[in-house]
Short mmCIF file of N, CA and C in Angstrom, two decimals:
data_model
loop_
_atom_site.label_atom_id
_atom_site.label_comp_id
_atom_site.label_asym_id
_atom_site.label_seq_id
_atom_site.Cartn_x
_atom_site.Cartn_y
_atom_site.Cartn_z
N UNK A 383 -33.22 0.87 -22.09
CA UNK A 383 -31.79 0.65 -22.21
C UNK A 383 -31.50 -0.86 -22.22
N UNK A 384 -30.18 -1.12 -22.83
CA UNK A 384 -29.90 -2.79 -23.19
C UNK A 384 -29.37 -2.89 -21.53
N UNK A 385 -28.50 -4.26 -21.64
CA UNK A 385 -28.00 -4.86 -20.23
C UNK A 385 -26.56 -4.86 -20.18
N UNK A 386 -25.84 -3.92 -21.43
CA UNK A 386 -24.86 -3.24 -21.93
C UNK A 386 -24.23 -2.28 -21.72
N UNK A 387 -23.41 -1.93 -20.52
CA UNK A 387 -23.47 -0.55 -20.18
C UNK A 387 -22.36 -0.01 -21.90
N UNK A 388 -21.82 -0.49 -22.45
CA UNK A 388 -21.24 -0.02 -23.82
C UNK A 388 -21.84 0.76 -24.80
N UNK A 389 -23.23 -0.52 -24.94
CA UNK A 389 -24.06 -0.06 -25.77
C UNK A 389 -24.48 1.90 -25.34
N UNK A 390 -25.06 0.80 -24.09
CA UNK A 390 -26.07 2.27 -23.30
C UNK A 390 -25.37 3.52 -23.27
N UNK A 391 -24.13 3.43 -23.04
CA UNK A 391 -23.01 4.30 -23.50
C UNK A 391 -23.23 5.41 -24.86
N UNK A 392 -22.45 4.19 -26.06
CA UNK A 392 -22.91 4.59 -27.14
C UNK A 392 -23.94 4.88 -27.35
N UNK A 393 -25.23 4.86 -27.39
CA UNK A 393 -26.52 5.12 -27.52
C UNK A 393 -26.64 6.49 -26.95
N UNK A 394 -26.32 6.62 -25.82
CA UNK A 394 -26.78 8.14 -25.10
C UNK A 394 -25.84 9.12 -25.62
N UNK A 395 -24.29 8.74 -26.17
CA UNK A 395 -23.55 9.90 -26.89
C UNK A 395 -24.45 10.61 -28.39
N UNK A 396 -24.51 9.20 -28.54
CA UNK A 396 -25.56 9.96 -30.03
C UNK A 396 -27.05 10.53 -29.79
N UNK A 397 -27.73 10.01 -29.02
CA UNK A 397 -28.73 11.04 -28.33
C UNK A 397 -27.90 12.33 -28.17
N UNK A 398 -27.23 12.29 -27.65
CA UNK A 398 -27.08 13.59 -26.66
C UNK A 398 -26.11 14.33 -27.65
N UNK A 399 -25.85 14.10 -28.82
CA UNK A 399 -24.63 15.03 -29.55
C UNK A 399 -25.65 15.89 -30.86
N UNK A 400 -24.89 16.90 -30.69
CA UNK A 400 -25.46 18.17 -31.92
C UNK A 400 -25.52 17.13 -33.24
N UNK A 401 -26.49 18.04 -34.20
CA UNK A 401 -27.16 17.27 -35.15
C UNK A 401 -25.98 17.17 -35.72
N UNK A 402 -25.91 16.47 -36.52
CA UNK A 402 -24.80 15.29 -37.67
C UNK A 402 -25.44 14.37 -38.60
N UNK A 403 -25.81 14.90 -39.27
CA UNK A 403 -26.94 14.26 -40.39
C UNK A 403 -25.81 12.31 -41.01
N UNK A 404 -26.23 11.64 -41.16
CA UNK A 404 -26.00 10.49 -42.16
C UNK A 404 -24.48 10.47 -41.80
N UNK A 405 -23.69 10.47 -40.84
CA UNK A 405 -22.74 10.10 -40.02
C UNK A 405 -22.53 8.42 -40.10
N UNK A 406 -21.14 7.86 -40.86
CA UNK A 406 -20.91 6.39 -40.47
C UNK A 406 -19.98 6.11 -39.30
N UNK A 407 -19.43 7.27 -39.22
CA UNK A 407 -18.46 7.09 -37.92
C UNK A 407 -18.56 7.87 -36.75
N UNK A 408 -17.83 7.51 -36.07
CA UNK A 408 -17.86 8.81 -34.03
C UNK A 408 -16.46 8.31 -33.89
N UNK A 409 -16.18 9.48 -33.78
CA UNK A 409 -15.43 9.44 -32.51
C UNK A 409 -15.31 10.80 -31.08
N UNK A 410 -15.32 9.67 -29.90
CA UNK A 410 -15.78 11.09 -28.88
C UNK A 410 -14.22 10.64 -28.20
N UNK A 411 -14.35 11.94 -27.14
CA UNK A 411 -13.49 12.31 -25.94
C UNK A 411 -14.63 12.49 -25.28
N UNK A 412 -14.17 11.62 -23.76
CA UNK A 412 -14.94 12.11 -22.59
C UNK A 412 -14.17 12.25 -21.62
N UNK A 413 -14.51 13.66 -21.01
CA UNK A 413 -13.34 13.83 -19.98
C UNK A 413 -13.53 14.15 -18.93
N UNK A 414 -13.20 13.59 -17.36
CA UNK A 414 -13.78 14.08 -16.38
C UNK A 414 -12.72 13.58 -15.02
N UNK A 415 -12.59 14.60 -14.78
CA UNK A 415 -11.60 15.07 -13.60
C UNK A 415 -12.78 15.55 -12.38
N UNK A 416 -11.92 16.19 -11.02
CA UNK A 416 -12.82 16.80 -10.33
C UNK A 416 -13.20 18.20 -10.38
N UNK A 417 -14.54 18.49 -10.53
CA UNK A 417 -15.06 19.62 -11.20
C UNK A 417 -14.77 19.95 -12.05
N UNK A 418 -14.74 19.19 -13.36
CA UNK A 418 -14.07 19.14 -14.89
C UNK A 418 -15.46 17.94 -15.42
N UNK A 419 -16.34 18.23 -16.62
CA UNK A 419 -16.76 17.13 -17.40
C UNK A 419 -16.95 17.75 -18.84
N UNK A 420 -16.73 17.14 -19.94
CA UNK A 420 -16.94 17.36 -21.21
C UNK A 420 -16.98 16.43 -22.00
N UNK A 421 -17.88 16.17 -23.12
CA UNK A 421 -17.76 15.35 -24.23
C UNK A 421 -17.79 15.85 -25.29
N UNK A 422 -17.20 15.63 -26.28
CA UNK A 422 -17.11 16.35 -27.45
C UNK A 422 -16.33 15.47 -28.85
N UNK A 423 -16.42 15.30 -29.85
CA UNK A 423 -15.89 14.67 -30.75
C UNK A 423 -15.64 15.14 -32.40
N UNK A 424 -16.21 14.08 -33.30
CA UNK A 424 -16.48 14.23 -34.50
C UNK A 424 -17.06 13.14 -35.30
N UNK A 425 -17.85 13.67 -35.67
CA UNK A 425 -19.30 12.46 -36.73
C UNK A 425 -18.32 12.63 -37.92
N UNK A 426 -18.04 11.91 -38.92
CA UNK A 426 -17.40 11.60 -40.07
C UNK A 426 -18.70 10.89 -41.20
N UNK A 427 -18.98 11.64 -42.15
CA UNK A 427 -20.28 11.25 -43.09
C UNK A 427 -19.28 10.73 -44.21
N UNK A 428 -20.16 10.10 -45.24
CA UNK A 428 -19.57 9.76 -46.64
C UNK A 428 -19.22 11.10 -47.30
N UNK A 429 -18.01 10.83 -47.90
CA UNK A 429 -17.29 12.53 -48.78
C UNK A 429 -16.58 13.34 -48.17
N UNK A 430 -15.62 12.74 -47.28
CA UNK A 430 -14.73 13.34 -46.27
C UNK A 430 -15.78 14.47 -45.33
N UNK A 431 -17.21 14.25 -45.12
CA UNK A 431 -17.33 15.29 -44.32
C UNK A 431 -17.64 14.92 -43.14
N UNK A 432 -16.77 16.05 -42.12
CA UNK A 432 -16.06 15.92 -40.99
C UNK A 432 -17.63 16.73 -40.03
N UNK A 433 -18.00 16.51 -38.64
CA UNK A 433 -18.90 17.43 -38.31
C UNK A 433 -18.72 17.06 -36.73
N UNK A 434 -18.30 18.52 -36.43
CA UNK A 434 -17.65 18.47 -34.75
C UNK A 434 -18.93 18.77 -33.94
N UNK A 435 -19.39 17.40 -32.63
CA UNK A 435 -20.17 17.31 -32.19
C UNK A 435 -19.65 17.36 -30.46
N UNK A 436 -20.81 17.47 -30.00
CA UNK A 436 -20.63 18.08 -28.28
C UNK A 436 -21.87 17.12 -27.89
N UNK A 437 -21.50 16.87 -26.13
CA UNK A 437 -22.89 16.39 -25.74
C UNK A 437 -22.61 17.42 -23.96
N UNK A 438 -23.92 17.68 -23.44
CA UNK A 438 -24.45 17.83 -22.37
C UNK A 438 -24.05 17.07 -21.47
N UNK A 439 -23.17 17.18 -20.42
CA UNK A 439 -22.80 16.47 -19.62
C UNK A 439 -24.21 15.50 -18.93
N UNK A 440 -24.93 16.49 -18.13
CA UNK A 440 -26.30 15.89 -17.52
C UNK A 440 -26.70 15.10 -17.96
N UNK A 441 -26.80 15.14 -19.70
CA UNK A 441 -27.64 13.86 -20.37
C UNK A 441 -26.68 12.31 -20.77
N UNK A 442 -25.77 12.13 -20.34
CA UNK A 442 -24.82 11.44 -20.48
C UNK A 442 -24.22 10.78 -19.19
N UNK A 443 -24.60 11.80 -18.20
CA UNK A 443 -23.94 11.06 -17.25
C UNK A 443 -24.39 9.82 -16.38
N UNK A 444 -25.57 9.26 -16.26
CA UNK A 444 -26.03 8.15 -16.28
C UNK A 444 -24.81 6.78 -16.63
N UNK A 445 -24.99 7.30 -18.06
CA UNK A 445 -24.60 5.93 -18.85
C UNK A 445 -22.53 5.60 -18.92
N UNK A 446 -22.24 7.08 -18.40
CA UNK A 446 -21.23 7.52 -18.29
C UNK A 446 -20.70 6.27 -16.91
N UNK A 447 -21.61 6.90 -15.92
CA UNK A 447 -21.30 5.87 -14.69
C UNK A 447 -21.15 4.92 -14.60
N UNK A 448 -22.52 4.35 -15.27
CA UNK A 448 -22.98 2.85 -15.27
C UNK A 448 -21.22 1.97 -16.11
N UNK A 449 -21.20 2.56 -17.29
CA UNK A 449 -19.72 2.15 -18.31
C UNK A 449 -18.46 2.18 -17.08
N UNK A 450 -18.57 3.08 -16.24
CA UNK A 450 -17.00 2.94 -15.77
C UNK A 450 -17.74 1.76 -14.56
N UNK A 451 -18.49 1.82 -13.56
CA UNK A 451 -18.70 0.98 -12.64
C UNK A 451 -18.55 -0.63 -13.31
N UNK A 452 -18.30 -0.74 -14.74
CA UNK A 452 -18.38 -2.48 -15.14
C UNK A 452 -17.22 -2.32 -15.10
N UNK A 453 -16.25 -1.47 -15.44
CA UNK A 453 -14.71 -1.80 -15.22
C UNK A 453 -13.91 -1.36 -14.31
N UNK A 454 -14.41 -0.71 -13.01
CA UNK A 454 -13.93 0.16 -11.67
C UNK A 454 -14.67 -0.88 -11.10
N UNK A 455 -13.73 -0.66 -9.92
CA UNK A 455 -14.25 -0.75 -8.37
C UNK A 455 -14.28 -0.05 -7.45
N UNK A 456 -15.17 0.44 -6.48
CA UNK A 456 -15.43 1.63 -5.69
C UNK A 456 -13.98 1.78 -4.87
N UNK A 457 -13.58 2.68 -5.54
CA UNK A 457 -12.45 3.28 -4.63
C UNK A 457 -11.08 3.29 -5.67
N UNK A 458 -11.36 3.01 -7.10
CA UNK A 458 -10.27 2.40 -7.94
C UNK A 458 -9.86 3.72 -8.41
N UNK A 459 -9.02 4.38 -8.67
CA UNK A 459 -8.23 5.75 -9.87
C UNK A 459 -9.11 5.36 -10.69
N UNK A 460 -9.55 6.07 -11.44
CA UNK A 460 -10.44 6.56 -12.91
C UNK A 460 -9.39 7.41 -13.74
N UNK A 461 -9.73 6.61 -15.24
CA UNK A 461 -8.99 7.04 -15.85
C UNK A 461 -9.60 9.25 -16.27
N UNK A 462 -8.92 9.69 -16.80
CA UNK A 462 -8.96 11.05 -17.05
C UNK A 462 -9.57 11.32 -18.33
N UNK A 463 -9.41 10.23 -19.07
CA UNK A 463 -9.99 10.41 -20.64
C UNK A 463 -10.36 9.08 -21.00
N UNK A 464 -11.40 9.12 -21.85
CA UNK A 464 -11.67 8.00 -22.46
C UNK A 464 -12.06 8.08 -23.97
N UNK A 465 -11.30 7.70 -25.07
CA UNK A 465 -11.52 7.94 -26.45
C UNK A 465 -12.10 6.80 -27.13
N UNK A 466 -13.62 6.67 -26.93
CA UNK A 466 -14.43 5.60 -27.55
C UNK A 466 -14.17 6.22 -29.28
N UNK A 467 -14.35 5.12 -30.01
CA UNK A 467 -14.17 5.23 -31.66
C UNK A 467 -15.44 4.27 -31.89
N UNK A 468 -16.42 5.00 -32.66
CA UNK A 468 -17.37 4.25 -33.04
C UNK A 468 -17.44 4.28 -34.50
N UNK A 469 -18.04 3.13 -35.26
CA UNK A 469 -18.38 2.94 -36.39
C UNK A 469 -16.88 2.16 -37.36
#
């Protein structure tokens, strides 16, 4: 992993999301409340095609943490959603 928790971020959504062949774009929702987590989005390929992707909470949540701990401080409200747009 980089020294990026953004990157490391991005990197583990696309690990961790259902196949999406030749995808130039992402966009995810990550959402996590108490006893609530989900990620889920859409890969966007060349030719309007659209391809709705999911990730595994477990395999995400690492990088999940690491991303909010660079902009939280222990004890801070967390936001409820976070809509990264990639590409």
């Amino acid at each position: 992993m980089s020294n990026d928790a953004t990157v490391d971020l991005i990197r583990s959504l696309v690990d961790a999301m259902g196949p999406a062949d030749g995808w130039e774009s992402l966009a995810m929702i990550l959402e996590f409340g108490e006893g609530f987590r989900s990620a889920y989005g859409y890969a966007y390929s060349p030719g309007d095609v659209i391809t709705p992707v999911a990730c595994e909470w477990p395999r995400i949540e690492a990088a999940v943490d690491a991303y909010l701990c660079g902009y939280y401080q222990s004890g801070d409200k967390l936001p409820v959603k976070l809509r990264p747009k990639f590409g």
